[in-house]
mmCIF file of C-alpha atoms and ligand atoms in Angstrom:
data_model
loop_
_atom_site.group_PDB
_atom_site.id
_atom_site.type_symbol
_atom_site.label_atom_id
_atom_site.label_comp_id
_atom_site.label_asym_id
_atom_site.label_seq_id
_atom_site.Cartn_x
_atom_site.Cartn_y
_atom_site.Cartn_z
ATOM 1 C CA UNK A 1 -66.343 171.478 -66.681
ATOM 2 C CA UNK A 2 -63.261 173.376 -65.650
ATOM 3 C CA UNK A 3 -64.246 176.958 -64.848
ATOM 4 C CA UNK A 4 -62.100 179.990 -65.588
ATOM 5 C CA UNK A 5 -62.086 183.180 -63.486
ATOM 6 C CA UNK A 6 -63.556 185.758 -65.835
ATOM 7 C CA UNK A 7 -66.090 186.017 -68.654
ATOM 8 C CA UNK A 8 -66.347 188.942 -71.071
ATOM 9 C CA UNK A 9 -69.897 190.379 -71.217
ATOM 10 C CA UNK A 10 -70.756 193.322 -73.448
ATOM 11 C CA UNK A 11 -67.359 194.897 -72.982
ATOM 12 C CA UNK A 12 -66.849 194.150 -69.268
ATOM 13 C CA UNK A 13 -64.946 191.400 -67.532
ATOM 14 C CA UNK A 14 -67.158 189.738 -64.916
ATOM 15 C CA UNK A 15 -66.536 186.884 -62.494
ATOM 16 C CA UNK A 16 -67.520 183.473 -63.897
ATOM 17 C CA UNK A 17 -70.333 183.048 -61.347
ATOM 18 C CA UNK A 18 -71.733 186.509 -62.017
ATOM 19 C CA UNK A 19 -72.093 186.103 -65.795
ATOM 20 C CA UNK A 20 -75.905 185.899 -65.716
ATOM 21 C CA UNK A 21 -78.831 186.817 -67.949
ATOM 22 C CA UNK A 22 -82.459 187.820 -67.357
ATOM 23 C CA UNK A 23 -85.038 185.025 -67.665
ATOM 24 C CA UNK A 24 -86.838 186.996 -70.360
ATOM 25 C CA UNK A 25 -83.763 186.956 -72.594
ATOM 26 C CA UNK A 26 -85.225 186.526 -76.086
ATOM 27 C CA UNK A 27 -82.671 183.870 -77.065
ATOM 28 C CA UNK A 28 -83.625 181.738 -74.071
ATOM 29 C CA UNK A 29 -87.185 181.512 -75.373
ATOM 30 C CA UNK A 30 -86.669 181.407 -79.121
ATOM 31 C CA UNK A 31 -83.060 180.343 -79.753
ATOM 32 C CA UNK A 32 -82.184 183.670 -81.341
ATOM 33 C CA UNK A 33 -78.428 183.542 -80.943
ATOM 34 C CA UNK A 34 -75.345 182.764 -82.991
ATOM 35 C CA UNK A 35 -72.052 181.493 -81.667
ATOM 36 C CA UNK A 36 -68.615 180.175 -82.401
ATOM 37 C CA UNK A 37 -66.378 177.458 -81.076
ATOM 38 C CA UNK A 38 -62.692 178.314 -81.313
ATOM 39 C CA UNK A 39 -59.591 176.780 -79.765
ATOM 40 C CA UNK A 40 -56.354 178.312 -78.541
ATOM 41 C CA UNK A 41 -53.262 176.117 -78.300
ATOM 42 C CA UNK A 42 -50.094 176.317 -76.259
ATOM 43 C CA UNK A 43 -47.543 176.596 -79.079
ATOM 44 C CA UNK A 44 -43.762 177.107 -79.094
ATOM 45 C CA UNK A 45 -44.427 180.767 -79.999
ATOM 46 C CA UNK A 46 -46.978 181.288 -77.199
ATOM 47 C CA UNK A 47 -50.734 180.850 -77.075
ATOM 48 C CA UNK A 48 -52.125 180.708 -80.607
ATOM 49 C CA UNK A 49 -55.812 180.965 -81.556
ATOM 50 C CA UNK A 50 -56.523 178.697 -84.507
ATOM 51 C CA UNK A 51 -57.943 180.589 -87.506
ATOM 52 C CA UNK A 52 -59.352 183.289 -85.257
ATOM 53 C CA UNK A 53 -60.161 185.685 -88.104
ATOM 54 C CA UNK A 54 -62.113 182.968 -89.931
ATOM 55 C CA UNK A 55 -64.150 182.210 -86.819
ATOM 56 C CA UNK A 56 -64.904 185.901 -86.286
ATOM 57 C CA UNK A 57 -65.905 186.220 -89.940
ATOM 58 C CA UNK A 58 -68.296 183.289 -89.583
ATOM 59 C CA UNK A 59 -69.735 184.805 -86.387
ATOM 60 C CA UNK A 60 -70.485 188.057 -88.199
ATOM 61 C CA UNK A 61 -71.922 186.173 -91.172
ATOM 62 C CA UNK A 62 -74.131 184.039 -88.917
ATOM 63 C CA UNK A 63 -75.360 187.176 -87.128
ATOM 64 C CA UNK A 64 -76.052 188.847 -90.467
ATOM 65 C CA UNK A 65 -78.118 185.910 -91.661
ATOM 66 C CA UNK A 66 -80.369 186.405 -88.624
ATOM 67 C CA UNK A 67 -80.358 190.203 -89.036
ATOM 68 C CA UNK A 68 -78.446 190.803 -85.811
ATOM 69 C CA UNK A 69 -76.089 193.715 -85.791
ATOM 70 C CA UNK A 70 -73.113 193.027 -83.525
ATOM 71 C CA UNK A 71 -72.376 196.183 -81.519
ATOM 72 C CA UNK A 72 -68.614 195.541 -81.593
ATOM 73 C CA UNK A 73 -66.125 195.316 -84.423
ATOM 74 C CA UNK A 74 -64.140 192.193 -85.325
ATOM 75 C CA UNK A 75 -61.012 193.907 -83.988
ATOM 76 C CA UNK A 76 -62.709 194.669 -80.674
ATOM 77 C CA UNK A 77 -63.834 191.054 -80.269
ATOM 78 C CA UNK A 78 -60.383 189.810 -81.249
ATOM 79 C CA UNK A 79 -58.707 192.083 -78.689
ATOM 80 C CA UNK A 80 -61.294 191.155 -76.031
ATOM 81 C CA UNK A 81 -60.529 187.470 -76.612
ATOM 82 C CA UNK A 82 -56.788 188.002 -76.303
ATOM 83 C CA UNK A 83 -57.284 189.985 -73.104
ATOM 84 C CA UNK A 84 -59.685 187.405 -71.680
ATOM 85 C CA UNK A 85 -57.263 184.524 -72.252
ATOM 86 C CA UNK A 86 -54.399 186.484 -70.699
ATOM 87 C CA UNK A 87 -56.451 187.664 -67.721
ATOM 88 C CA UNK A 88 -57.598 184.107 -67.030
ATOM 89 C CA UNK A 89 -53.978 182.981 -67.164
ATOM 90 C CA UNK A 90 -54.775 180.273 -69.718
ATOM 91 C CA UNK A 91 -52.220 178.867 -72.135
ATOM 92 C CA UNK A 92 -54.686 176.761 -74.082
ATOM 93 C CA UNK A 93 -58.475 176.834 -74.019
ATOM 94 C CA UNK A 94 -61.764 176.551 -75.868
ATOM 95 C CA UNK A 95 -63.300 179.917 -76.747
ATOM 96 C CA UNK A 96 -67.052 180.433 -76.986
ATOM 97 C CA UNK A 97 -68.216 183.787 -78.379
ATOM 98 C CA UNK A 98 -72.005 184.121 -78.261
ATOM 99 C CA UNK A 99 -74.169 186.850 -79.777
ATOM 100 C CA UNK A 100 -77.821 186.783 -78.785
ATOM 101 C CA UNK A 101 -81.041 188.705 -78.557
ATOM 102 C CA UNK A 102 -81.285 189.873 -74.971
ATOM 103 C CA UNK A 103 -84.194 190.885 -72.743
ATOM 104 C CA UNK A 104 -86.646 193.140 -74.546
ATOM 105 C CA UNK A 105 -90.128 192.907 -75.962
ATOM 106 C CA UNK A 106 -91.478 189.332 -75.845
ATOM 107 C CA UNK A 107 -92.903 187.721 -78.938
ATOM 108 C CA UNK A 108 -91.315 186.331 -82.046
ATOM 109 C CA UNK A 109 -90.358 189.587 -83.726
ATOM 110 C CA UNK A 110 -86.793 189.998 -82.429
ATOM 111 C CA UNK A 111 -85.519 193.140 -84.066
ATOM 112 C CA UNK A 112 -86.388 195.443 -81.159
ATOM 113 C CA UNK A 113 -84.446 193.364 -78.620
ATOM 114 C CA UNK A 114 -80.861 194.290 -77.749
ATOM 115 C CA UNK A 115 -77.997 192.275 -79.214
ATOM 116 C CA UNK A 116 -75.778 191.071 -76.377
ATOM 117 C CA UNK A 117 -72.298 189.633 -76.803
ATOM 118 C CA UNK A 118 -70.365 187.378 -74.456
ATOM 119 C CA UNK A 119 -67.097 185.502 -74.728
ATOM 120 C CA UNK A 120 -66.242 182.634 -72.396
ATOM 121 C CA UNK A 121 -63.018 180.621 -72.288
ATOM 122 C CA UNK A 122 -62.253 177.431 -70.431
ATOM 123 C CA UNK A 123 -60.005 174.421 -70.614
ATOM 124 C CA UNK A 124 -61.687 171.701 -72.664
ATOM 125 C CA UNK A 125 -60.005 168.385 -73.424
ATOM 126 C CA UNK A 126 -60.708 165.955 -76.258
ATOM 127 C CA UNK A 127 -64.423 166.297 -77.157
ATOM 128 C CA UNK A 128 -64.887 162.644 -78.052
ATOM 129 C CA UNK A 129 -62.232 161.459 -75.595
ATOM 130 C CA UNK A 130 -58.479 161.014 -75.937
ATOM 131 C CA UNK A 131 -59.039 157.358 -76.669
ATOM 132 C CA UNK A 132 -61.564 158.316 -79.346
ATOM 133 C CA UNK A 133 -58.974 160.452 -81.088
ATOM 134 C CA UNK A 134 -56.493 157.586 -80.981
ATOM 135 C CA UNK A 135 -58.623 154.528 -81.697
ATOM 136 C CA UNK A 136 -61.639 156.107 -83.338
ATOM 137 C CA UNK A 137 -65.233 156.392 -82.124
ATOM 138 C CA UNK A 138 -68.422 154.481 -82.855
ATOM 139 C CA UNK A 139 -70.999 156.390 -84.875
ATOM 140 C CA UNK A 140 -74.664 155.757 -85.571
ATOM 141 C CA UNK A 141 -76.770 157.150 -88.366
ATOM 142 C CA UNK A 142 -79.407 159.257 -86.661
ATOM 143 C CA UNK A 143 -83.132 158.935 -87.169
ATOM 144 C CA UNK A 144 -83.185 162.740 -87.019
ATOM 145 C CA UNK A 145 -82.398 164.376 -90.339
ATOM 146 C CA UNK A 146 -80.156 167.438 -90.468
ATOM 147 C CA UNK A 147 -82.098 170.712 -90.513
ATOM 148 C CA UNK A 148 -82.629 171.898 -94.061
ATOM 149 C CA UNK A 149 -82.529 175.315 -95.655
ATOM 150 C CA UNK A 150 -86.249 174.899 -96.314
ATOM 151 C CA UNK A 151 -86.795 175.726 -92.653
ATOM 152 C CA UNK A 152 -83.736 177.469 -91.212
ATOM 153 C CA UNK A 153 -80.286 178.559 -92.347
ATOM 154 C CA UNK A 154 -77.938 175.585 -91.857
ATOM 155 C CA UNK A 155 -74.899 177.628 -92.904
ATOM 156 C CA UNK A 156 -75.422 179.861 -89.858
ATOM 157 C CA UNK A 157 -74.094 178.661 -86.528
ATOM 158 C CA UNK A 158 -77.272 179.605 -84.683
ATOM 159 C CA UNK A 159 -78.105 178.457 -81.165
ATOM 160 C CA UNK A 160 -81.724 177.450 -81.818
ATOM 161 C CA UNK A 161 -80.654 175.247 -84.712
ATOM 162 C CA UNK A 162 -78.697 173.089 -82.291
ATOM 163 C CA UNK A 163 -81.878 171.442 -80.989
ATOM 164 C CA UNK A 164 -81.384 169.255 -84.062
ATOM 165 C CA UNK A 165 -77.879 168.230 -82.958
ATOM 166 C CA UNK A 166 -79.045 167.806 -79.358
ATOM 167 C CA UNK A 167 -81.776 165.345 -80.393
ATOM 168 C CA UNK A 168 -79.335 163.366 -82.534
ATOM 169 C CA UNK A 169 -76.707 163.356 -79.787
ATOM 170 C CA UNK A 170 -79.128 162.126 -77.118
ATOM 171 C CA UNK A 171 -80.376 159.360 -79.383
ATOM 172 C CA UNK A 172 -76.865 158.164 -80.309
ATOM 173 C CA UNK A 173 -75.600 158.408 -76.775
ATOM 174 C CA UNK A 174 -78.551 156.518 -75.241
ATOM 175 C CA UNK A 175 -78.051 153.780 -77.826
ATOM 176 C CA UNK A 176 -74.410 153.444 -76.726
ATOM 177 C CA UNK A 177 -72.576 155.322 -79.509
ATOM 178 C CA UNK A 178 -70.207 158.231 -79.182
ATOM 179 C CA UNK A 179 -71.486 160.264 -82.101
ATOM 180 C CA UNK A 180 -74.486 160.685 -84.396
ATOM 181 C CA UNK A 181 -74.232 160.963 -88.173
ATOM 182 C CA UNK A 182 -77.069 163.016 -89.617
ATOM 183 C CA UNK A 183 -78.395 162.528 -93.135
ATOM 184 C CA UNK A 184 -79.782 165.520 -95.009
ATOM 185 C CA UNK A 185 -83.405 165.807 -96.086
ATOM 186 C CA UNK A 186 -82.569 163.836 -99.262
ATOM 187 C CA UNK A 187 -81.198 160.941 -97.229
ATOM 188 C CA UNK A 188 -77.583 161.698 -98.132
ATOM 189 C CA UNK A 189 -74.791 161.903 -95.582
ATOM 190 C CA UNK A 190 -74.468 165.379 -94.075
ATOM 191 C CA UNK A 191 -72.387 165.648 -90.895
ATOM 192 C CA UNK A 192 -72.019 164.726 -87.240
ATOM 193 C CA UNK A 193 -73.892 166.470 -84.428
ATOM 194 C CA UNK A 194 -70.964 168.887 -84.099
ATOM 195 C CA UNK A 195 -68.476 167.847 -86.794
ATOM 196 C CA UNK A 196 -68.101 167.584 -90.551
ATOM 197 C CA UNK A 197 -67.483 164.168 -92.045
ATOM 198 C CA UNK A 198 -65.050 162.730 -94.591
ATOM 199 C CA UNK A 199 -64.942 159.323 -96.279
ATOM 200 C CA UNK A 200 -61.834 157.789 -97.824
ATOM 201 C CA UNK A 201 -62.087 155.120 -100.533
ATOM 202 C CA UNK A 202 -59.144 153.828 -102.544
ATOM 203 C CA UNK A 203 -57.013 156.775 -101.437
ATOM 204 C CA UNK A 204 -59.544 159.430 -102.584
ATOM 205 C CA UNK A 205 -61.175 161.700 -100.028
ATOM 206 C CA UNK A 206 -64.784 162.914 -100.292
ATOM 207 C CA UNK A 207 -66.855 165.162 -98.065
ATOM 208 C CA UNK A 208 -70.451 166.397 -98.401
ATOM 209 C CA UNK A 209 -70.760 169.919 -99.802
ATOM 210 C CA UNK A 210 -73.084 172.848 -99.210
ATOM 211 C CA UNK A 211 -75.892 171.227 -101.205
ATOM 212 C CA UNK A 212 -76.158 168.880 -98.200
ATOM 213 C CA UNK A 213 -76.854 171.830 -95.864
ATOM 214 C CA UNK A 214 -73.603 171.360 -93.934
ATOM 215 C CA UNK A 215 -72.129 173.928 -91.599
ATOM 216 C CA UNK A 216 -69.029 175.158 -93.427
ATOM 217 C CA UNK A 217 -66.479 173.935 -90.924
ATOM 218 C CA UNK A 218 -63.234 175.831 -90.549
ATOM 219 C CA UNK A 219 -61.461 172.601 -89.647
ATOM 220 C CA UNK A 220 -63.080 170.948 -92.660
ATOM 221 C CA UNK A 221 -61.523 173.611 -94.886
ATOM 222 C CA UNK A 222 -58.180 173.281 -93.090
ATOM 223 C CA UNK A 223 -58.056 169.503 -93.438
ATOM 224 C CA UNK A 224 -59.080 169.739 -97.110
ATOM 225 C CA UNK A 225 -56.189 172.122 -97.708
ATOM 226 C CA UNK A 226 -53.716 169.950 -95.825
ATOM 227 C CA UNK A 227 -54.863 166.884 -97.753
ATOM 228 C CA UNK A 228 -54.475 168.659 -101.102
ATOM 229 C CA UNK A 229 -51.078 170.011 -100.088
ATOM 230 C CA UNK A 230 -50.067 166.410 -99.387
ATOM 231 C CA UNK A 231 -51.211 165.421 -102.875
ATOM 232 C CA UNK A 232 -54.483 163.678 -102.030
ATOM 233 C CA UNK A 233 -57.522 164.123 -104.260
ATOM 234 C CA UNK A 234 -60.334 165.731 -102.246
ATOM 235 C CA UNK A 235 -63.818 166.201 -103.653
ATOM 236 C CA UNK A 236 -66.901 167.885 -102.234
ATOM 237 C CA UNK A 237 -69.811 165.811 -103.417
ATOM 238 C CA UNK A 238 -72.976 164.001 -102.394
ATOM 239 C CA UNK A 239 -72.146 161.000 -100.226
ATOM 240 C CA UNK A 240 -74.696 158.173 -100.077
ATOM 241 C CA UNK A 241 -75.382 156.472 -96.762
ATOM 242 C CA UNK A 242 -74.217 153.185 -98.265
ATOM 243 C CA UNK A 243 -70.758 154.655 -98.802
ATOM 244 C CA UNK A 244 -70.331 154.718 -95.037
ATOM 245 C CA UNK A 245 -70.351 150.915 -95.105
ATOM 246 C CA UNK A 246 -67.975 150.720 -98.081
ATOM 247 C CA UNK A 247 -65.425 153.315 -96.983
ATOM 248 C CA UNK A 248 -61.858 152.332 -96.152
ATOM 249 C CA UNK A 249 -61.698 155.162 -93.635
ATOM 250 C CA UNK A 250 -64.046 157.771 -92.165
ATOM 251 C CA UNK A 251 -63.154 160.700 -89.954
ATOM 252 C CA UNK A 252 -64.803 163.800 -88.583
ATOM 253 C CA UNK A 253 -63.482 167.312 -88.073
ATOM 254 C CA UNK A 254 -64.509 170.152 -85.806
ATOM 255 C CA UNK A 255 -63.058 172.643 -83.385
ATOM 256 C CA UNK A 256 -64.090 170.665 -80.339
ATOM 257 C CA UNK A 257 -63.468 167.210 -81.894
ATOM 258 C CA UNK A 258 -60.376 168.273 -83.919
ATOM 259 C CA UNK A 259 -59.776 165.269 -86.222
ATOM 260 C CA UNK A 260 -61.436 162.163 -84.826
ATOM 261 C CA UNK A 261 -61.546 158.853 -86.734
ATOM 262 C CA UNK A 262 -64.679 156.689 -86.847
ATOM 263 C CA UNK A 263 -63.925 153.062 -86.216
ATOM 264 C CA UNK A 264 -67.483 151.766 -86.621
ATOM 265 C CA UNK A 265 -70.691 152.970 -88.236
ATOM 266 C CA UNK A 266 -73.950 151.259 -87.309
ATOM 267 C CA UNK A 267 -72.020 148.396 -85.696
ATOM 268 C CA UNK A 268 -70.039 147.720 -88.875
ATOM 269 C CA UNK A 269 -66.282 148.217 -88.745
ATOM 270 C CA UNK A 270 -64.950 151.009 -90.932
ATOM 271 C CA UNK A 271 -62.239 149.411 -93.072
ATOM 272 C CA UNK A 272 -60.080 147.311 -90.800
ATOM 273 C CA UNK A 273 -61.825 148.740 -87.735
ATOM 274 C CA UNK A 274 -58.762 150.837 -86.931
ATOM 275 C CA UNK A 275 -57.885 154.338 -88.128
ATOM 276 C CA UNK A 276 -56.274 153.988 -91.557
ATOM 277 C CA UNK A 277 -53.194 155.443 -93.166
ATOM 278 C CA UNK A 278 -54.834 158.521 -94.738
ATOM 279 C CA UNK A 279 -56.617 159.424 -91.505
ATOM 280 C CA UNK A 280 -53.439 158.983 -89.485
ATOM 281 C CA UNK A 281 -51.378 161.100 -91.864
ATOM 282 C CA UNK A 282 -53.931 163.921 -91.960
ATOM 283 C CA UNK A 283 -54.425 163.798 -88.215
ATOM 284 C CA UNK A 284 -50.690 164.126 -87.623
ATOM 285 C CA UNK A 285 -50.290 167.057 -90.024
ATOM 286 C CA UNK A 286 -53.405 168.756 -88.676
ATOM 287 C CA UNK A 287 -52.299 168.377 -85.048
ATOM 288 C CA UNK A 288 -48.937 169.859 -86.018
ATOM 289 C CA UNK A 289 -50.737 172.865 -87.517
ATOM 290 C CA UNK A 290 -52.974 173.301 -84.451
ATOM 291 C CA UNK A 291 -50.103 173.085 -81.994
ATOM 292 C CA UNK A 292 -47.831 175.444 -83.926
ATOM 293 C CA UNK A 293 -45.361 172.769 -84.976
ATOM 294 C CA UNK A 294 -45.898 173.393 -88.676
ATOM 295 C CA UNK A 295 -44.040 176.177 -90.490
ATOM 296 C CA UNK A 296 -46.297 175.843 -93.497
ATOM 297 C CA UNK A 297 -49.498 176.686 -91.633
ATOM 298 C CA UNK A 298 -47.975 179.085 -89.102
ATOM 299 C CA UNK A 299 -50.195 181.945 -90.271
ATOM 300 C CA UNK A 300 -53.288 180.022 -89.141
ATOM 301 C CA UNK A 301 -52.418 180.875 -85.535
ATOM 302 C CA UNK A 302 -53.320 184.255 -84.054
ATOM 303 C CA UNK A 303 -50.755 184.677 -81.283
ATOM 304 C CA UNK A 304 -51.876 186.070 -77.927
ATOM 305 C CA UNK A 305 -49.488 188.444 -76.157
ATOM 306 C CA UNK A 306 -48.300 187.162 -72.778
ATOM 307 C CA UNK A 307 -50.531 187.950 -69.788
ATOM 308 C CA UNK A 308 -50.625 191.575 -68.700
ATOM 309 C CA UNK A 309 -49.551 192.052 -65.077
ATOM 310 C CA UNK A 310 -52.565 192.071 -62.720
ATOM 311 C CA UNK A 311 -53.744 195.584 -61.840
HETATM 312 N N1 PPE B 401 -71.007 170.958 -87.979
HETATM 313 C C1 PPE B 401 -71.625 171.323 -86.824
HETATM 314 C C2 PPE B 401 -73.083 171.093 -86.684
HETATM 315 C C3 PPE B 401 -70.864 171.902 -85.806
HETATM 316 O O1 PPE B 401 -71.476 172.262 -84.680
HETATM 317 C C4 PPE B 401 -69.482 172.090 -85.977
HETATM 318 C C5 PPE B 401 -68.645 172.688 -84.879
HETATM 319 C C6 PPE B 401 -68.883 171.703 -87.192
HETATM 320 C C7 PPE B 401 -69.694 171.147 -88.161
HETATM 321 C C8 PPE B 401 -67.427 171.918 -87.483
HETATM 322 O O2 PPE B 401 -67.134 173.290 -87.613
HETATM 323 P P1 PPE B 401 -65.697 173.884 -87.265
HETATM 324 O O3 PPE B 401 -65.539 173.849 -85.791
HETATM 325 O O4 PPE B 401 -65.712 175.259 -87.825
HETATM 326 O O5 PPE B 401 -64.695 173.018 -87.955
HETATM 327 N N2 PPE B 401 -69.129 172.433 -83.581
HETATM 328 C C9 PPE B 401 -68.761 173.290 -82.483
HETATM 329 C C10 PPE B 401 -69.681 173.111 -81.294
HETATM 330 C C11 PPE B 401 -69.494 171.874 -80.519
HETATM 331 C C12 PPE B 401 -70.297 171.895 -79.237
HETATM 332 O O6 PPE B 401 -70.506 170.815 -78.667
HETATM 333 O O7 PPE B 401 -70.693 172.960 -78.764
HETATM 334 C C13 PPE B 401 -67.291 173.110 -82.120
HETATM 335 O O8 PPE B 401 -66.687 172.126 -82.508
HETATM 336 O O9 PPE B 401 -66.764 173.997 -81.444
#
């Protein structure tokens, strides 16, 4: 991992190596945190943070669902992120805001523990590899089902909930696949360990909806909009596991993964075994939007002012 110089912690900029927490941090024991994954791109108009306001909104919503009050405003976190990117001298980066229950009384009841907030930024390349983005990756349906709203709050991006993704990822990876596909508790397709999933059949695009306990991906919404703007039919609906083997094309979306095609599922080629026409078209348009090459989606980028001179 490529380190940056500074991390923002509760309003202060601290050196990367000094950004530490107490071992009795509540979130370390019980997973009581919420976070975001955001990316900033080097665009012709300067560094642009993709759908920053939407990510901050989701962070506040996730915190709210776990009854955590964030002791900063959206504007303060937005400004802190801009400052952090500039002070680290980064043109493009991954951004990880994290809100968590800090050190306080032990035990499950969390509401008397402080709410701490950190933001880290670092350079992060293609999540599933550059080759994966080009040629597609191999996916495997996981034996671990996606967490359901019977037990937690899948719509929240909460740290503890990621044990589910971690188990699926380890299983897929040890079996020799790049990514896991999790089914929901009904046995229907839900999403990847850190991505939403789309299937394309006869030119129509489908993606599981909130009844499948998905995380409402910001890239999912962006790609759905791009697809509709291009005239494709996109439906949110239940997707049966068997459709994975019938699809002409399958791709996944996420901040880290961006738009990554699947070239195989469970050792069966998806379509021709190469990313198809719809996937390619959407990937190209989406990459243009991310990298600030698209006039139409220009307002999706929150531009960062150039670095302030060092003081
Ligand atoms: N589902 C899950 C479970 C998920 O973690 C992500 C993002 C998505 C869907 C897509 O959401 P969005 O990024 O808003 O389009 N996963 C983040 C964490 C990845 C990680 O390894 O950490 C990410 O992509 O930043």
